[in-house]
Structure formats: C-alpha cells, structure tokens
Amino acid sequence: MSSLLHYYKAVLERERNDLVTAMEFAKVAQKEAMQSGTYHLLPLIYAEMAIISIMSGRRKRAINYINKARSNINPYKETVYYLYYLMENVDFHQKMEEISKAETFKKLLADLAEKRGILGLIK
C-alpha cells in the first residue's frame, strides 16, 4: 500500500476516535514515505501524528512531531504553525475540542485558510 493510503486510514481511524490504530497507520505511512522517497508527504503525516498525540494527551510527543513537520518547507507549513500556535496559546481542553471538530485534515487546512485569509490554499 502507498503511504498516502495509510495516511488516509490514519485520519479515518482518528475520526472514529481509535487513536492507537490511527497512530499505527500514521507510523506505517511515515516508514513507507521514507522508503519510497515521497518526502513531500512527511510533513502532512507528521502533522497528523501531532493531532493524534494532542488528542491522546501526549503534548511533548506532539511538539516533537510538529517540530519534525516544521523542518520541511511545503504548502502545509502554515497548518503546522497553526497547530503549534494552538498548543502554545490555547487551553489544552479547548485545543483538543477544536482539533476534534475538524472532520478531516483538509477541513483543518480550510479552517486555517479562512482564518488567515488565504483562500487559494485549498481548492
């Protein structure tokens, strides 16, 4: 299977609140992305791993994933900064609630684009 397919499975499991399975799929997606050379997907996968970690209550691990995602320059960089902002500036329970409201990662990107006024980010 491709790393993108495992990423989508991780998102689906997170939405079902099965965080352990979601993290397993995300880790498989990460390994496949590194082995297949699709490094442009890594920030997206790391950001998903950060969301899962936040929802699991593992803040330090989430910060590590966010820093890994931030080290890559890509279109998802703004979203990673937004997640980092949430972790630093918002009450933890409010963060979990806000992130869990996002039905998919694309929805989170759309929310960010709307807040920042970057309407061309999501098509």
PDB file of C-alpha atoms in Angstrom, residues 1-97:
ATOM      1  CA  MET A   1       0.000   0.000   0.000  1.00  0.00           C
ATOM      2  CA  SER A   2       1.078   3.556  -0.523  1.00  0.00           C
ATOM      3  CA  SER A   3       1.982   5.978   2.216  1.00  0.00           C
ATOM      4  CA  LEU A   4      -0.888   8.268   1.189  1.00  0.00           C
ATOM      5  CA  LEU A   5      -3.405   5.452   1.618  1.00  0.00           C
ATOM      6  CA  HIS A   6      -2.075   4.687   5.092  1.00  0.00           C
ATOM      7  CA  TYR A   7      -2.246   8.398   5.891  1.00  0.00           C
ATOM      8  CA  TYR A   8      -5.937   8.490   4.937  1.00  0.00           C
ATOM      9  CA  LYS A   9      -6.557   5.377   7.031  1.00  0.00           C
ATOM     10  CA  ALA A  10      -4.918   7.145   9.981  1.00  0.00           C
ATOM     11  CA  VAL A  11      -7.217  10.146   9.501  1.00  0.00           C
ATOM     12  CA  LEU A  12     -10.249   7.867   9.293  1.00  0.00           C
ATOM     13  CA  GLU A  13      -9.303   5.991  12.469  1.00  0.00           C
ATOM     14  CA  ARG A  14      -8.669   9.275  14.286  1.00  0.00           C
ATOM     15  CA  GLU A  15     -12.131  10.470  13.310  1.00  0.00           C
ATOM     16  CA  ARG A  16     -13.513   7.228  14.747  1.00  0.00           C
ATOM     17  CA  ASN A  17     -11.592   8.018  17.970  1.00  0.00           C
ATOM     18  CA  ASP A  18      -9.438   4.880  17.661  1.00  0.00           C
ATOM     19  CA  LEU A  19      -6.231   6.767  18.389  1.00  0.00           C
ATOM     20  CA  VAL A  20      -3.975   3.720  18.856  1.00  0.00           C
ATOM     21  CA  THR A  21      -4.839   2.312  15.420  1.00  0.00           C
ATOM     22  CA  ALA A  22      -4.604   5.796  13.899  1.00  0.00           C
ATOM     23  CA  MET A  23      -1.059   6.220  15.209  1.00  0.00           C
ATOM     24  CA  GLU A  24      -0.098   2.771  13.896  1.00  0.00           C
ATOM     25  CA  PHE A  25      -1.331   3.685  10.394  1.00  0.00           C
ATOM     26  CA  ALA A  26       0.472   7.037  10.603  1.00  0.00           C
ATOM     27  CA  LYS A  27       3.749   5.325  11.548  1.00  0.00           C
ATOM     28  CA  VAL A  28       3.388   2.889   8.643  1.00  0.00           C
ATOM     29  CA  ALA A  29       2.694   5.854   6.337  1.00  0.00           C
ATOM     30  CA  GLN A  30       5.834   7.570   7.642  1.00  0.00           C
ATOM     31  CA  LYS A  31       8.008   4.496   7.014  1.00  0.00           C
ATOM     32  CA  GLU A  32       6.595   3.998   3.517  1.00  0.00           C
ATOM     33  CA  ALA A  33       7.081   7.664   2.640  1.00  0.00           C
ATOM     34  CA  MET A  34      10.716   7.464   3.697  1.00  0.00           C
ATOM     35  CA  GLN A  35      11.336   4.179   1.863  1.00  0.00           C
ATOM     36  CA  SER A  36       9.587   5.207  -1.348  1.00  0.00           C
ATOM     37  CA  GLY A  37      11.156   8.670  -1.476  1.00  0.00           C
ATOM     38  CA  THR A  38       7.891  10.600  -1.221  1.00  0.00           C
ATOM     39  CA  TYR A  39       9.355  13.001   1.308  1.00  0.00           C
ATOM     40  CA  HIS A  40       6.866  15.738   0.418  1.00  0.00           C
ATOM     41  CA  LEU A  41       4.208  13.729   2.306  1.00  0.00           C
ATOM     42  CA  LEU A  42       6.191  13.595   5.547  1.00  0.00           C
ATOM     43  CA  PRO A  43       5.069  16.992   6.931  1.00  0.00           C
ATOM     44  CA  LEU A  44       1.447  16.043   6.344  1.00  0.00           C
ATOM     45  CA  ILE A  45       1.973  12.702   8.102  1.00  0.00           C
ATOM     46  CA  TYR A  46       3.862  14.330  10.998  1.00  0.00           C
ATOM     47  CA  ALA A  47       1.085  16.899  11.418  1.00  0.00           C
ATOM     48  CA  GLU A  48      -1.469  14.075  11.615  1.00  0.00           C
ATOM     49  CA  MET A  49       0.709  12.313  14.187  1.00  0.00           C
ATOM     50  CA  ALA A  50       0.774  15.568  16.178  1.00  0.00           C
ATOM     51  CA  ILE A  51      -3.028  15.812  16.100  1.00  0.00           C
ATOM     52  CA  ILE A  52      -3.336  12.213  17.298  1.00  0.00           C
ATOM     53  CA  SER A  53      -0.802  12.907  20.055  1.00  0.00           C
ATOM     54  CA  ILE A  54      -2.681  16.021  21.190  1.00  0.00           C
ATOM     55  CA  MET A  55      -5.931  14.088  21.316  1.00  0.00           C
ATOM     56  CA  SER A  56      -4.165  11.353  23.309  1.00  0.00           C
ATOM     57  CA  GLY A  57      -2.922  13.901  25.830  1.00  0.00           C
ATOM     58  CA  ARG A  58       0.744  13.457  24.859  1.00  0.00           C
ATOM     59  CA  ARG A  59       1.817  17.056  24.498  1.00  0.00           C
ATOM     60  CA  LYS A  60       5.613  16.604  24.428  1.00  0.00           C
ATOM     61  CA  ARG A  61       5.360  13.947  21.737  1.00  0.00           C
ATOM     62  CA  ALA A  62       3.067  16.236  19.732  1.00  0.00           C
ATOM     63  CA  ILE A  63       5.619  19.050  19.940  1.00  0.00           C
ATOM     64  CA  ASN A  64       8.297  16.679  18.610  1.00  0.00           C
ATOM     65  CA  TYR A  65       6.114  15.753  15.627  1.00  0.00           C
ATOM     66  CA  ILE A  66       5.301  19.408  14.986  1.00  0.00           C
ATOM     67  CA  ASN A  67       8.994  20.298  15.001  1.00  0.00           C
ATOM     68  CA  LYS A  68       9.691  17.478  12.521  1.00  0.00           C
ATOM     69  CA  ALA A  69       6.939  18.790  10.265  1.00  0.00           C
ATOM     70  CA  ARG A  70       8.159  22.388  10.608  1.00  0.00           C
ATOM     71  CA  SER A  71      11.609  21.435   9.383  1.00  0.00           C
ATOM     72  CA  ASN A  72      10.184  20.785   5.909  1.00  0.00           C
ATOM     73  CA  ILE A  73       9.187  23.617   3.588  1.00  0.00           C
ATOM     74  CA  ASN A  74       5.895  22.818   1.885  1.00  0.00           C
ATOM     75  CA  PRO A  75       2.301  24.058   1.418  1.00  0.00           C
ATOM     76  CA  TYR A  76       1.281  22.516   4.740  1.00  0.00           C
ATOM     77  CA  LYS A  77       3.740  24.658   6.687  1.00  0.00           C
ATOM     78  CA  GLU A  78       1.032  27.160   7.642  1.00  0.00           C
ATOM     79  CA  THR A  79      -1.101  24.399   9.138  1.00  0.00           C
ATOM     80  CA  VAL A  80       1.799  23.113  11.191  1.00  0.00           C
ATOM     81  CA  TYR A  81       2.389  26.625  12.537  1.00  0.00           C
ATOM     82  CA  TYR A  82      -1.308  26.826  13.343  1.00  0.00           C
ATOM     83  CA  LEU A  83      -1.127  23.552  15.304  1.00  0.00           C
ATOM     84  CA  TYR A  84       1.939  24.846  17.145  1.00  0.00           C
ATOM     85  CA  TYR A  85       0.063  28.071  17.930  1.00  0.00           C
ATOM     86  CA  LEU A  86      -2.842  26.042  19.309  1.00  0.00           C
ATOM     87  CA  MET A  87      -0.533  24.072  21.565  1.00  0.00           C
ATOM     88  CA  GLU A  88       1.219  27.157  22.913  1.00  0.00           C
ATOM     89  CA  ASN A  89      -1.592  29.689  23.232  1.00  0.00           C
ATOM     90  CA  VAL A  90      -4.856  27.904  23.893  1.00  0.00           C
ATOM     91  CA  ASP A  91      -6.151  25.946  26.866  1.00  0.00           C
ATOM     92  CA  PHE A  92      -5.413  22.227  26.372  1.00  0.00           C
ATOM     93  CA  HIS A  93      -9.052  21.081  26.519  1.00  0.00           C
ATOM     94  CA  GLN A  94     -10.070  23.801  24.101  1.00  0.00           C
ATOM     95  CA  LYS A  95      -7.297  22.650  21.726  1.00  0.00           C
ATOM     96  CA  MET A  96      -8.494  19.069  21.831  1.00  0.00           C
ATOM     97  CA  GLU A  97     -12.059  20.215  21.218  1.00  0.00           C
TER      98      GLU A  97
END
